[in-house]
mmCIF file of C-alpha atoms in Angstrom:
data_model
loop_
_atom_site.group_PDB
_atom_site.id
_atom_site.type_symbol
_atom_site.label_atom_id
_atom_site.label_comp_id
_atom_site.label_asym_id
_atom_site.label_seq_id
_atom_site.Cartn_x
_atom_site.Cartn_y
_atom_site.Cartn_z
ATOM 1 C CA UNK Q 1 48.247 -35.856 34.939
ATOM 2 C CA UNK Q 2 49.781 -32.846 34.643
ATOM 3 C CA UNK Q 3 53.205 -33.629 33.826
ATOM 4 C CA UNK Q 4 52.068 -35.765 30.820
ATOM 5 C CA UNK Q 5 51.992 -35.131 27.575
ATOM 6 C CA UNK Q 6 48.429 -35.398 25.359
ATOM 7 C CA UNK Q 7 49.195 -38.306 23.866
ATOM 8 C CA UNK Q 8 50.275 -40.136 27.081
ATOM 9 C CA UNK Q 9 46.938 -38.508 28.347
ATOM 10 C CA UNK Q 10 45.347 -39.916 25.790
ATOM 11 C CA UNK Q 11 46.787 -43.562 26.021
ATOM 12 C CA UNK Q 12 45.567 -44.422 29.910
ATOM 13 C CA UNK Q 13 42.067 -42.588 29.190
ATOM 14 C CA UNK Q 14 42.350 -45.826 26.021
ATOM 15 C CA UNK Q 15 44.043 -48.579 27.968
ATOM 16 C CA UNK Q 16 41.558 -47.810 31.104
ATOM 17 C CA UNK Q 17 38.481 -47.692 28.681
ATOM 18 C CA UNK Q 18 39.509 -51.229 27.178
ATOM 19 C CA UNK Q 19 40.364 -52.767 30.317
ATOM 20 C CA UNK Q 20 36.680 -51.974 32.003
ATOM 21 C CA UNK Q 21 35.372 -53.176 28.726
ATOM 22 C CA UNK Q 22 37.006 -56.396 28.489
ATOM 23 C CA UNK Q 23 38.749 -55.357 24.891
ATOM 24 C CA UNK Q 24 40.692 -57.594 23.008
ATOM 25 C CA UNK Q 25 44.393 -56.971 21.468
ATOM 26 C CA UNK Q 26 43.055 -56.199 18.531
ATOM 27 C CA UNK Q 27 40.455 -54.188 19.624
ATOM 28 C CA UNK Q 28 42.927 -52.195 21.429
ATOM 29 C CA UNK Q 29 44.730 -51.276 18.214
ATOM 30 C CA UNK Q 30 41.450 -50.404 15.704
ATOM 31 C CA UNK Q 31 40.209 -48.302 18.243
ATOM 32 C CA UNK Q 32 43.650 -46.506 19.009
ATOM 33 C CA UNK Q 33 43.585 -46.115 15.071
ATOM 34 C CA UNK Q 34 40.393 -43.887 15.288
ATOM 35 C CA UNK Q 35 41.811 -42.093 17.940
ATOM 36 C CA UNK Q 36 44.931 -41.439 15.969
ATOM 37 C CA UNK Q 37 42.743 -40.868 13.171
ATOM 38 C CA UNK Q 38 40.588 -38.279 14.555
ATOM 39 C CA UNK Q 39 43.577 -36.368 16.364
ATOM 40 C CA UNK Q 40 46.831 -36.130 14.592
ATOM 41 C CA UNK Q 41 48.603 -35.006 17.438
ATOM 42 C CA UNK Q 42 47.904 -37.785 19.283
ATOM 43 C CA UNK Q 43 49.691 -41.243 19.093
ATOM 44 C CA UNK Q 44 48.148 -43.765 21.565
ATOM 45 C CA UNK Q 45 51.106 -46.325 23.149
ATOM 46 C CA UNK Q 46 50.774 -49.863 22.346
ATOM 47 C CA UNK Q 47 49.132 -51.726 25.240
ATOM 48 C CA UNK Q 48 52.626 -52.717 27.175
ATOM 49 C CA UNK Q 49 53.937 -49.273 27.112
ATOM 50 C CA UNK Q 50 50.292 -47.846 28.227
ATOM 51 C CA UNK Q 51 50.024 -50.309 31.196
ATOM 52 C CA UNK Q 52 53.890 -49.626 32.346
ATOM 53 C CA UNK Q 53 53.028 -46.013 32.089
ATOM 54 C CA UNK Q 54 49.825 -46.107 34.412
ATOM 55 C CA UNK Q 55 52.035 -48.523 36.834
ATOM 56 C CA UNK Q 56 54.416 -45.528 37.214
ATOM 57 C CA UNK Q 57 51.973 -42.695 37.422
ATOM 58 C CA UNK Q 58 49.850 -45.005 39.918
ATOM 59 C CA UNK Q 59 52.972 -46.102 41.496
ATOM 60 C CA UNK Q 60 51.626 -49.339 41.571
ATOM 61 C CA UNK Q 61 54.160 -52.498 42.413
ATOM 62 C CA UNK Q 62 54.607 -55.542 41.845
ATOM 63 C CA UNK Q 63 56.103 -57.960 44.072
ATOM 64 C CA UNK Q 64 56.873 -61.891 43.356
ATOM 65 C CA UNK Q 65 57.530 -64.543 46.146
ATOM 66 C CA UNK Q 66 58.971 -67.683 46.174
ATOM 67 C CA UNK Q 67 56.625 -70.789 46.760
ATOM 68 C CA UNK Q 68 56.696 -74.697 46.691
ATOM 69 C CA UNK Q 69 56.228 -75.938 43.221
ATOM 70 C CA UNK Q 70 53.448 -77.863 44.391
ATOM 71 C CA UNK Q 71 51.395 -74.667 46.252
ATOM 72 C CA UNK Q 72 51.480 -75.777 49.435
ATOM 73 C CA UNK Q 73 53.212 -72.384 51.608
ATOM 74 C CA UNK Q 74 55.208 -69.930 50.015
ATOM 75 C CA UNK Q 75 58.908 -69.072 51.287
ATOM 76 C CA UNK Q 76 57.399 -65.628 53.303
ATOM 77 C CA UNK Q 77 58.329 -64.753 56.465
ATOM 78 C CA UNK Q 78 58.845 -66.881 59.133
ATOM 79 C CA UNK Q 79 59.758 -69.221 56.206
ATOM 80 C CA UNK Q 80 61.855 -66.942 53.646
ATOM 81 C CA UNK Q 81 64.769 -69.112 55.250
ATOM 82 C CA UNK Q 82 63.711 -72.555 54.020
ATOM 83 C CA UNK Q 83 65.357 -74.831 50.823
ATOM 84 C CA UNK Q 84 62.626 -77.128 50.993
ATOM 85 C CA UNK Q 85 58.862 -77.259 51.637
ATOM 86 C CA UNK Q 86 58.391 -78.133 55.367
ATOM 87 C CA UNK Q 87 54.241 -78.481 54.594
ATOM 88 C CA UNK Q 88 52.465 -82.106 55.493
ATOM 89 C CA UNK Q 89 49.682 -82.659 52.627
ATOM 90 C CA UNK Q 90 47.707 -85.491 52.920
ATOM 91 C CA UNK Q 91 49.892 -87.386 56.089
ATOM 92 C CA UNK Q 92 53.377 -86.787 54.203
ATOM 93 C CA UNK Q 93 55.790 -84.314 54.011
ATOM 94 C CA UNK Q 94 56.156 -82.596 50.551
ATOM 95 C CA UNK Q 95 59.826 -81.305 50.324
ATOM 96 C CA UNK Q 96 59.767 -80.274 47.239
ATOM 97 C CA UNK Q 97 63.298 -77.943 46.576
ATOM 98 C CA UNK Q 98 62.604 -74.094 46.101
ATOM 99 C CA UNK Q 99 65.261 -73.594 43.716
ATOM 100 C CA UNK Q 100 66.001 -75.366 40.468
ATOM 101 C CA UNK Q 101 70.104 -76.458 39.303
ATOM 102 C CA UNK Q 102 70.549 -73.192 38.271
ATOM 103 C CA UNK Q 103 69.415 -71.669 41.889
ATOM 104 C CA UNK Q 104 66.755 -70.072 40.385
ATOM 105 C CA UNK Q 105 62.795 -69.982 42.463
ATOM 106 C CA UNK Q 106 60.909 -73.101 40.754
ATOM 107 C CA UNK Q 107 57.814 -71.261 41.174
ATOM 108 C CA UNK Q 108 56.734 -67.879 42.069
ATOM 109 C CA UNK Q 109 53.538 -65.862 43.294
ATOM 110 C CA UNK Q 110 52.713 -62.378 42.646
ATOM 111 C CA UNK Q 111 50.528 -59.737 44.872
ATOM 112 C CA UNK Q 112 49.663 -55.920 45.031
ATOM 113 C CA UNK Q 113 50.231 -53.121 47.537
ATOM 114 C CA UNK Q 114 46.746 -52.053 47.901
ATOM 115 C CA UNK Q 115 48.286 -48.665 49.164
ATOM 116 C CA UNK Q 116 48.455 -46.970 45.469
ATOM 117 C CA UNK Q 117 44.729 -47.093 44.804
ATOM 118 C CA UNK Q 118 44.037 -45.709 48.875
ATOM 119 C CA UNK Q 119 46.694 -42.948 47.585
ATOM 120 C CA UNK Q 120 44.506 -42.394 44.077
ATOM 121 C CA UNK Q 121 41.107 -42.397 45.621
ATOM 122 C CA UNK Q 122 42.014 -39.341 48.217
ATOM 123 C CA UNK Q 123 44.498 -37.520 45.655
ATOM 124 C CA UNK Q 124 41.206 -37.391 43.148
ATOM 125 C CA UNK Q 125 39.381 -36.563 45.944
ATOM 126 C CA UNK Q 126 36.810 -39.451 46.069
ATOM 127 C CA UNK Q 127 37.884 -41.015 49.626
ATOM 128 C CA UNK Q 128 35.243 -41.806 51.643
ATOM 129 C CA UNK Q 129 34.017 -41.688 55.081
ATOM 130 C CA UNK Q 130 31.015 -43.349 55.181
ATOM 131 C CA UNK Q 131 32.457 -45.810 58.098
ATOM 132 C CA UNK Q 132 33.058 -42.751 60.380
ATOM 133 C CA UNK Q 133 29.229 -41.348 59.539
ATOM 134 C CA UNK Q 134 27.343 -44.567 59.472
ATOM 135 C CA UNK Q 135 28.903 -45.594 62.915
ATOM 136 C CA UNK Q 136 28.510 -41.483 64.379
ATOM 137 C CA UNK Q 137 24.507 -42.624 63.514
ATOM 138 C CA UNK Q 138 24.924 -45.978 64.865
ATOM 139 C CA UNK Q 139 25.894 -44.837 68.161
ATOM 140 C CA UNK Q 140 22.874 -42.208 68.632
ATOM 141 C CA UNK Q 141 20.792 -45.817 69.233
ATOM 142 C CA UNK Q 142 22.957 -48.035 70.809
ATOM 143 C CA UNK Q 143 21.945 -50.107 73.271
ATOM 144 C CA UNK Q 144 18.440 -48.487 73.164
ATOM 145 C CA UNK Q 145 15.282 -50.737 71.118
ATOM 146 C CA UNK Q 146 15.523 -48.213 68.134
ATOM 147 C CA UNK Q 147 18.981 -49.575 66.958
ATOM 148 C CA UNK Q 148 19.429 -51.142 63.621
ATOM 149 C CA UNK Q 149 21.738 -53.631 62.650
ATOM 150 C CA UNK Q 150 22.492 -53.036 58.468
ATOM 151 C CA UNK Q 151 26.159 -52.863 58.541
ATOM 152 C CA UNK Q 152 29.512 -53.050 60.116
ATOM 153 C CA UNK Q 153 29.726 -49.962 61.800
ATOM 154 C CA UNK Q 154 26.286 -50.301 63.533
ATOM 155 C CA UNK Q 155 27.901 -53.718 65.521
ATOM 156 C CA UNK Q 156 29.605 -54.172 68.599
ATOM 157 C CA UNK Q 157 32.731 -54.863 67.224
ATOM 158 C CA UNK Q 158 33.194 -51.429 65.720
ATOM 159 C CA UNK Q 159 31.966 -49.462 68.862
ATOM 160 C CA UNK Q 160 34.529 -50.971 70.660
ATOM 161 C CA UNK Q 161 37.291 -50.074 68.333
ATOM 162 C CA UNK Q 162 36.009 -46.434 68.421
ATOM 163 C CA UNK Q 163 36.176 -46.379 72.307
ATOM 164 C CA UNK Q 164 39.271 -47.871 71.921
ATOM 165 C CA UNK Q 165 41.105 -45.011 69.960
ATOM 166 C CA UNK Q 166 40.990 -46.289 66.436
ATOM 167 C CA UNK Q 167 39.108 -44.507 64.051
ATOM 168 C CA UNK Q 168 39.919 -41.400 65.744
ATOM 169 C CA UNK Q 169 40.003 -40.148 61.866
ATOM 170 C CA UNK Q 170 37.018 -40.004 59.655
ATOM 171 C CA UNK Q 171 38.900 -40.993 56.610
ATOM 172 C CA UNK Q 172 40.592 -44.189 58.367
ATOM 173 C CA UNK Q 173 39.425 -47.591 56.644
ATOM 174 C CA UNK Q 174 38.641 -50.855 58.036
ATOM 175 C CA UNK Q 175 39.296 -54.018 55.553
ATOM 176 C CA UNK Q 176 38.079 -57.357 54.858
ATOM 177 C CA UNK Q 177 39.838 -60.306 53.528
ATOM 178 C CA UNK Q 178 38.272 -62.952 51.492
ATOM 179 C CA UNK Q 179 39.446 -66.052 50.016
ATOM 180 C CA UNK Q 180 38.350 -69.001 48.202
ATOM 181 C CA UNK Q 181 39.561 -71.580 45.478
ATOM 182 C CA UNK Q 182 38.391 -70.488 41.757
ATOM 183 C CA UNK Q 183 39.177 -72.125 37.877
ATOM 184 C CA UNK Q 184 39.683 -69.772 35.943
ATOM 185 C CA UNK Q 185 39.050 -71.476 32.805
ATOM 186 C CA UNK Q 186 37.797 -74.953 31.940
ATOM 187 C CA UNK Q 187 40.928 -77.026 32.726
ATOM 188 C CA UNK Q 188 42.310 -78.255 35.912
ATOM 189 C CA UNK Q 189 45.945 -76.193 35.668
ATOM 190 C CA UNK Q 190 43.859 -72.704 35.724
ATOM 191 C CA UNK Q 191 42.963 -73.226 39.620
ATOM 192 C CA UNK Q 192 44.145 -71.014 42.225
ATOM 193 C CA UNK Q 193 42.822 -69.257 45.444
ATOM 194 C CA UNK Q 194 41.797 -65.642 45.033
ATOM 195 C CA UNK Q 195 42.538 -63.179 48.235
ATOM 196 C CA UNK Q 196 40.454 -60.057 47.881
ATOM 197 C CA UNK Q 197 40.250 -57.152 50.368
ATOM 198 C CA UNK Q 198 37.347 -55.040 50.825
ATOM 199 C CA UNK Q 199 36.579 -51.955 52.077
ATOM 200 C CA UNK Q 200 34.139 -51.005 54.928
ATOM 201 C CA UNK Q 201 34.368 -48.045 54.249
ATOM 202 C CA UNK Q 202 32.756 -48.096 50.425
ATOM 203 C CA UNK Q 203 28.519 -48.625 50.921
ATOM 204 C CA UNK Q 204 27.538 -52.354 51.128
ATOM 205 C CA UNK Q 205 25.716 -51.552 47.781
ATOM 206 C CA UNK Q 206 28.537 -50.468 46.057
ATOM 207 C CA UNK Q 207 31.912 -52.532 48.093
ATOM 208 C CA UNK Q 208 31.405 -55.989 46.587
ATOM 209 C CA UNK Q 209 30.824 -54.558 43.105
ATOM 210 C CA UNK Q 210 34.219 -54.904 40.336
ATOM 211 C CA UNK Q 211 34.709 -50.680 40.672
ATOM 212 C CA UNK Q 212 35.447 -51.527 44.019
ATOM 213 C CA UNK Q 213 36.816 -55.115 44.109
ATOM 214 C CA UNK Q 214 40.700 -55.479 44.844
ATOM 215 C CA UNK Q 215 42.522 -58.751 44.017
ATOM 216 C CA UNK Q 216 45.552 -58.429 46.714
ATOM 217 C CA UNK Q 217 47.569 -61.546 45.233
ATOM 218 C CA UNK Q 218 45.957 -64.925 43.754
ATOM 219 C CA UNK Q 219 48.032 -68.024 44.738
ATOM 220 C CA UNK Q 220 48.118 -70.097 41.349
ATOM 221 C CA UNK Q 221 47.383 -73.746 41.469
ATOM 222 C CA UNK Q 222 46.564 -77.058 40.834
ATOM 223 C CA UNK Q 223 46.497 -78.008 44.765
ATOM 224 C CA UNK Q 224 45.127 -75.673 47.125
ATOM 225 C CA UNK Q 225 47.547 -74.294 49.488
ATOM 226 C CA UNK Q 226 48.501 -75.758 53.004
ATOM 227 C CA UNK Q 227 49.638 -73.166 54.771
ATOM 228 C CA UNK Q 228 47.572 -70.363 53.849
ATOM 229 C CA UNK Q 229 48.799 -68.085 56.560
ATOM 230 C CA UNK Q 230 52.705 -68.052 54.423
ATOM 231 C CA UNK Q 231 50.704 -66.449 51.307
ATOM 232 C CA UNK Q 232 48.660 -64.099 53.342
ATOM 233 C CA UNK Q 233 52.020 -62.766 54.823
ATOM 234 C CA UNK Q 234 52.657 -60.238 52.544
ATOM 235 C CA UNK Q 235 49.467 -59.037 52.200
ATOM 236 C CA UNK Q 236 48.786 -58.774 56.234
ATOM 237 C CA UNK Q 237 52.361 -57.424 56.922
ATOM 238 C CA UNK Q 238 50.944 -54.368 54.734
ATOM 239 C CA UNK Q 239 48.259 -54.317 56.871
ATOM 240 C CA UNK Q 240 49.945 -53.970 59.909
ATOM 241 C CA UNK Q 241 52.026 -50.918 58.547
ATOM 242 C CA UNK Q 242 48.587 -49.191 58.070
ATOM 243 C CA UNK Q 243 47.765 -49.715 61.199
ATOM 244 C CA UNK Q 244 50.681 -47.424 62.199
ATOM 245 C CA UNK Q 245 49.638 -45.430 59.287
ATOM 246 C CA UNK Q 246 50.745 -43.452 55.578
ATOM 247 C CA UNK Q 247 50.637 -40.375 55.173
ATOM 248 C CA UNK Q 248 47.962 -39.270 52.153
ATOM 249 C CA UNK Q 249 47.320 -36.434 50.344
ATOM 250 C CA UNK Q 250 43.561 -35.563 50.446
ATOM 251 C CA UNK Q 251 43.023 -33.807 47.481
ATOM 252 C CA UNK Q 252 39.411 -32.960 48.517
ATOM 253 C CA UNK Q 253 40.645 -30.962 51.877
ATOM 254 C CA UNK Q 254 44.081 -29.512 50.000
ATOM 255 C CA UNK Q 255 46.127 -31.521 53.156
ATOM 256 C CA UNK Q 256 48.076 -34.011 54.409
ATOM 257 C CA UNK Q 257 46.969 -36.518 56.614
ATOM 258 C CA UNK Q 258 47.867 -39.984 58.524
ATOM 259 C CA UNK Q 259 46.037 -42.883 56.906
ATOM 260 C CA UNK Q 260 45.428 -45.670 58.731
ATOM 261 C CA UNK Q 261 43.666 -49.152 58.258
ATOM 262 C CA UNK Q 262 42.611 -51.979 60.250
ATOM 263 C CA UNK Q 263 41.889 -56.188 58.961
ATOM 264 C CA UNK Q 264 38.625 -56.498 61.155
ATOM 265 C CA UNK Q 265 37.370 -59.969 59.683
ATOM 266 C CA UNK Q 266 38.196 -62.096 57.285
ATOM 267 C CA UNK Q 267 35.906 -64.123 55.183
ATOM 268 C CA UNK Q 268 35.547 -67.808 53.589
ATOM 269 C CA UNK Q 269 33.684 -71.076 52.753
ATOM 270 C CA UNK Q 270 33.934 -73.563 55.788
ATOM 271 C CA UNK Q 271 37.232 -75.277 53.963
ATOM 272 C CA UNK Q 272 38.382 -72.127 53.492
ATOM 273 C CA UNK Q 273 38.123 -70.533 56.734
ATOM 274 C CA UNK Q 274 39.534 -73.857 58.658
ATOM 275 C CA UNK Q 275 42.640 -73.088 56.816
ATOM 276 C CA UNK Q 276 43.000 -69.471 58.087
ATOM 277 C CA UNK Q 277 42.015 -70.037 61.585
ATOM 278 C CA UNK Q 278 43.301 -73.485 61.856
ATOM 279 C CA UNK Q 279 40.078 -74.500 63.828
ATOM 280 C CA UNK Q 280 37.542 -77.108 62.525
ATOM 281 C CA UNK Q 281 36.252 -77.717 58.817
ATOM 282 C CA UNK Q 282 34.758 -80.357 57.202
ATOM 283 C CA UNK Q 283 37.586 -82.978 58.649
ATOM 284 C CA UNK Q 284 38.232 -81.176 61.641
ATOM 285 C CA UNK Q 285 38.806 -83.328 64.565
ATOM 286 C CA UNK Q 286 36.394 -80.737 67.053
ATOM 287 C CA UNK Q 287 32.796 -80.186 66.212
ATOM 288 C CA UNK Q 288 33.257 -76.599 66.451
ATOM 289 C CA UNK Q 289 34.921 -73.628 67.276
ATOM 290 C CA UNK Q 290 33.046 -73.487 71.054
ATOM 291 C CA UNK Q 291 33.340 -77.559 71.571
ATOM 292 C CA UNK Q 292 35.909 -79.379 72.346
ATOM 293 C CA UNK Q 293 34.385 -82.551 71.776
ATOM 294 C CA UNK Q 294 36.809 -84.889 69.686
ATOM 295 C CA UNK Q 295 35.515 -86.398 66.357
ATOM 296 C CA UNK Q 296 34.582 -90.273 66.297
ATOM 297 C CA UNK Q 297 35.892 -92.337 63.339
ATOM 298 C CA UNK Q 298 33.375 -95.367 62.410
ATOM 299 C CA UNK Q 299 36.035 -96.975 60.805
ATOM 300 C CA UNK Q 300 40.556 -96.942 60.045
ATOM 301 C CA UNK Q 301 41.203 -94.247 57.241
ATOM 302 C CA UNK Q 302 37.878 -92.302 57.083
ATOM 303 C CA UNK Q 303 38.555 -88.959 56.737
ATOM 304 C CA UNK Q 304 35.113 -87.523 57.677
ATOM 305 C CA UNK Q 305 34.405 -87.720 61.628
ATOM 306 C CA UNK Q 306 30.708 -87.473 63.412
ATOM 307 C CA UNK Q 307 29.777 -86.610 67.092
ATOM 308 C CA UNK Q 308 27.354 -89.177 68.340
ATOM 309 C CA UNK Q 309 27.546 -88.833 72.496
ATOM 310 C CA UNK Q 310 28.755 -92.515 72.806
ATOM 311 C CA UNK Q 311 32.082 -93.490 71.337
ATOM 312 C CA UNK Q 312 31.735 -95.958 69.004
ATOM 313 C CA UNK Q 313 35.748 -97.908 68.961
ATOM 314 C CA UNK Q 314 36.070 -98.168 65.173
ATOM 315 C CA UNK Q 315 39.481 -96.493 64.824
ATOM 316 C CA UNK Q 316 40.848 -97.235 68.100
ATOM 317 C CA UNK Q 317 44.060 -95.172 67.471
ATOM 318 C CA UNK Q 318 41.519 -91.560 66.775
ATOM 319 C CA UNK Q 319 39.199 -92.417 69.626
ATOM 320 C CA UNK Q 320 42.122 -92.668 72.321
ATOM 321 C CA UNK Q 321 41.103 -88.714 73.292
ATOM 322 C CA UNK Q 322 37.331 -89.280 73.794
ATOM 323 C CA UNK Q 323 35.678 -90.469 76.838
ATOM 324 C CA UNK Q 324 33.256 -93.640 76.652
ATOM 325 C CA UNK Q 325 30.455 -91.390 76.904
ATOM 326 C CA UNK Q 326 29.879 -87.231 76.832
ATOM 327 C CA UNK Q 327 27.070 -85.577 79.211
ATOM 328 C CA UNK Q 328 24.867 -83.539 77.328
ATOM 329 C CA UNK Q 329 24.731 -81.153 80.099
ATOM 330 C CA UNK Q 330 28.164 -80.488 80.492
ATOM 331 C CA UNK Q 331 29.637 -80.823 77.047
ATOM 332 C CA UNK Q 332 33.433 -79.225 76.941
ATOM 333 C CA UNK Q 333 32.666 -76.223 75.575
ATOM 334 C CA UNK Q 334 35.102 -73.216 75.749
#
């Protein structure tokens, strides 16, 4: 903030006050006005120049991807190759072309390095490192009838880690990624599937709140996506760098120091998380993640399967992989 001028000062103090408010264009402008008005020296930028001018002092980027007109994987990765969408939606292949006559992306899908707010938080010297303390009290009653059970850091999962190496820094972060289909407004166009990460290391009070909320990239609609794992690419790929680790400038300590950051769990409704583990979900053809028992079809076409312990033959074809019968006593469990 230092190399800025008042009035550019002035104009992300306004364009940060209007966006936690929820202000309107032309709210923007009246109350730039009285601004203006009650400091000459001051000119606030109109709202494009203000929001280009926090992107540069936040360093915060952009970055668009190609996808399949129809939202079904995005050209990412072990994709970026393909002409054509290679996804099978509903029993058919969709190959729908990526580019247009001109050779110009059909479609495109944006998301955000969540890298410039870590970088923010520690240069203003409000990083946290309530994982590293929560888990230091954790571990004073592990395994012992006293221990408590409130958060992440007091499970197994994160003691491990710790006696694993990671963590080794009070200010590293562990993340969370959550997805799920949302419309936006009341028409059908306006759906798409929202990928959030969350921090661990922000209190359980506070982490799910919009201060703390992070939209990594929102995959636009009207279908919801088929291969989920080609839009997450990006965003994971990031992840894995922080795993390595960035160095931060921790404005609280006056030093420089190796960030790093784990994905520990992701998160989603039972549709939703059958599409990022590619195990079971409401059509899945196991029962569940621990059984291998094979769905049985009442009928040709139905889409839903149950598990009774005696096959019933409707759709011959889907029932080829179950036995006549399954023991209760020795299901096929993993």
């Amino acid at each position: 903030m230092q190399r800025l001028n008042p009035s550019e000062i002035a104009s992300l103090r306004h364009i940060r006050t209007c966006i936690r408010t929820n202000a309107t264009q032309e709210q923007y402008r009246a109350f730039a006005k009285n601004i203006e008005a009650q400091n000459p020296d001051i000119t606030i930028l109109g709202r494009k120049a203000a929001i280009a001018l926090a992107k540069r002092v936040t360093r915060l980027r952009e970055h668009t991807w190609d996808m399949c007109p129809e939202s079904c994987m995005a050209f990412v990765g072990p994709q970026a190759n393909l002409q054509r969408c290679n996804s099978i939606r509903q029993g058919r292949r969709c190959g729908a072309a990526r580019f247009d006559s001109k050779g110009k992306p059909r479609r495109k899908y944006t998301t955000l390095s969540i890298l410039p707010r870590v970088r923010a938080k520690f240069a203003s010297g409000s990083g946290s490192t309530y994982l590293h303390d929560q888990a230091e009290w954790s571990a004073q009653t592990w395994g012992t009838d006293h221990h408590h059970f409130a958060d992440w850091p007091d499970g197994a999962c994160h003691q491990h880690l710790r006696e694993k190496g990671l963590f080794d820094d009070p200010r590293h972060d562990a993340f969370v990624l959550s997805t799920d289909g949302a419309q936006f407004v009341s028409k059908r166009k306006s759906n798409g599937w929202i990928v959030m990460l969350s921090s661990l290391n922000e209190l359980h009070t506070k982490r799910f709140k919009r201060p703390e909320t992070f939209v990594s990239c929102v995959v636009p609609g009207p279908n919801n996506p088929v291969n989920v794992d080609s839009f997450l690419w990006p965003v994971v790929q990031e992840l894995a760098r922080a795993a390595h680790g960035y160095w931060i400038w921790d404005g609280a300590r006056e030093e420089w120091f190796v960030w790093r950051a784990w994905l520990v769990a992701t998160a989603a409704d039972q549709q939703g998380s059958s599409k990022i583990n590619h195990m079971t979900g409401p059509t899945g053809y196991c029962g569940c993640r621990n059984c291998h028992m094979v769905a049985n079809y009442a009928y040709e076409g139905q889409s839903v399967g149950y598990f009774p312990l005696k096959t019933v033959k409707g759709d011959k074809a889907r029932s080829r992989d179950r036995p006549q019968q399954y023991d209760p006593y020795d299901l096929p469990l993993l």
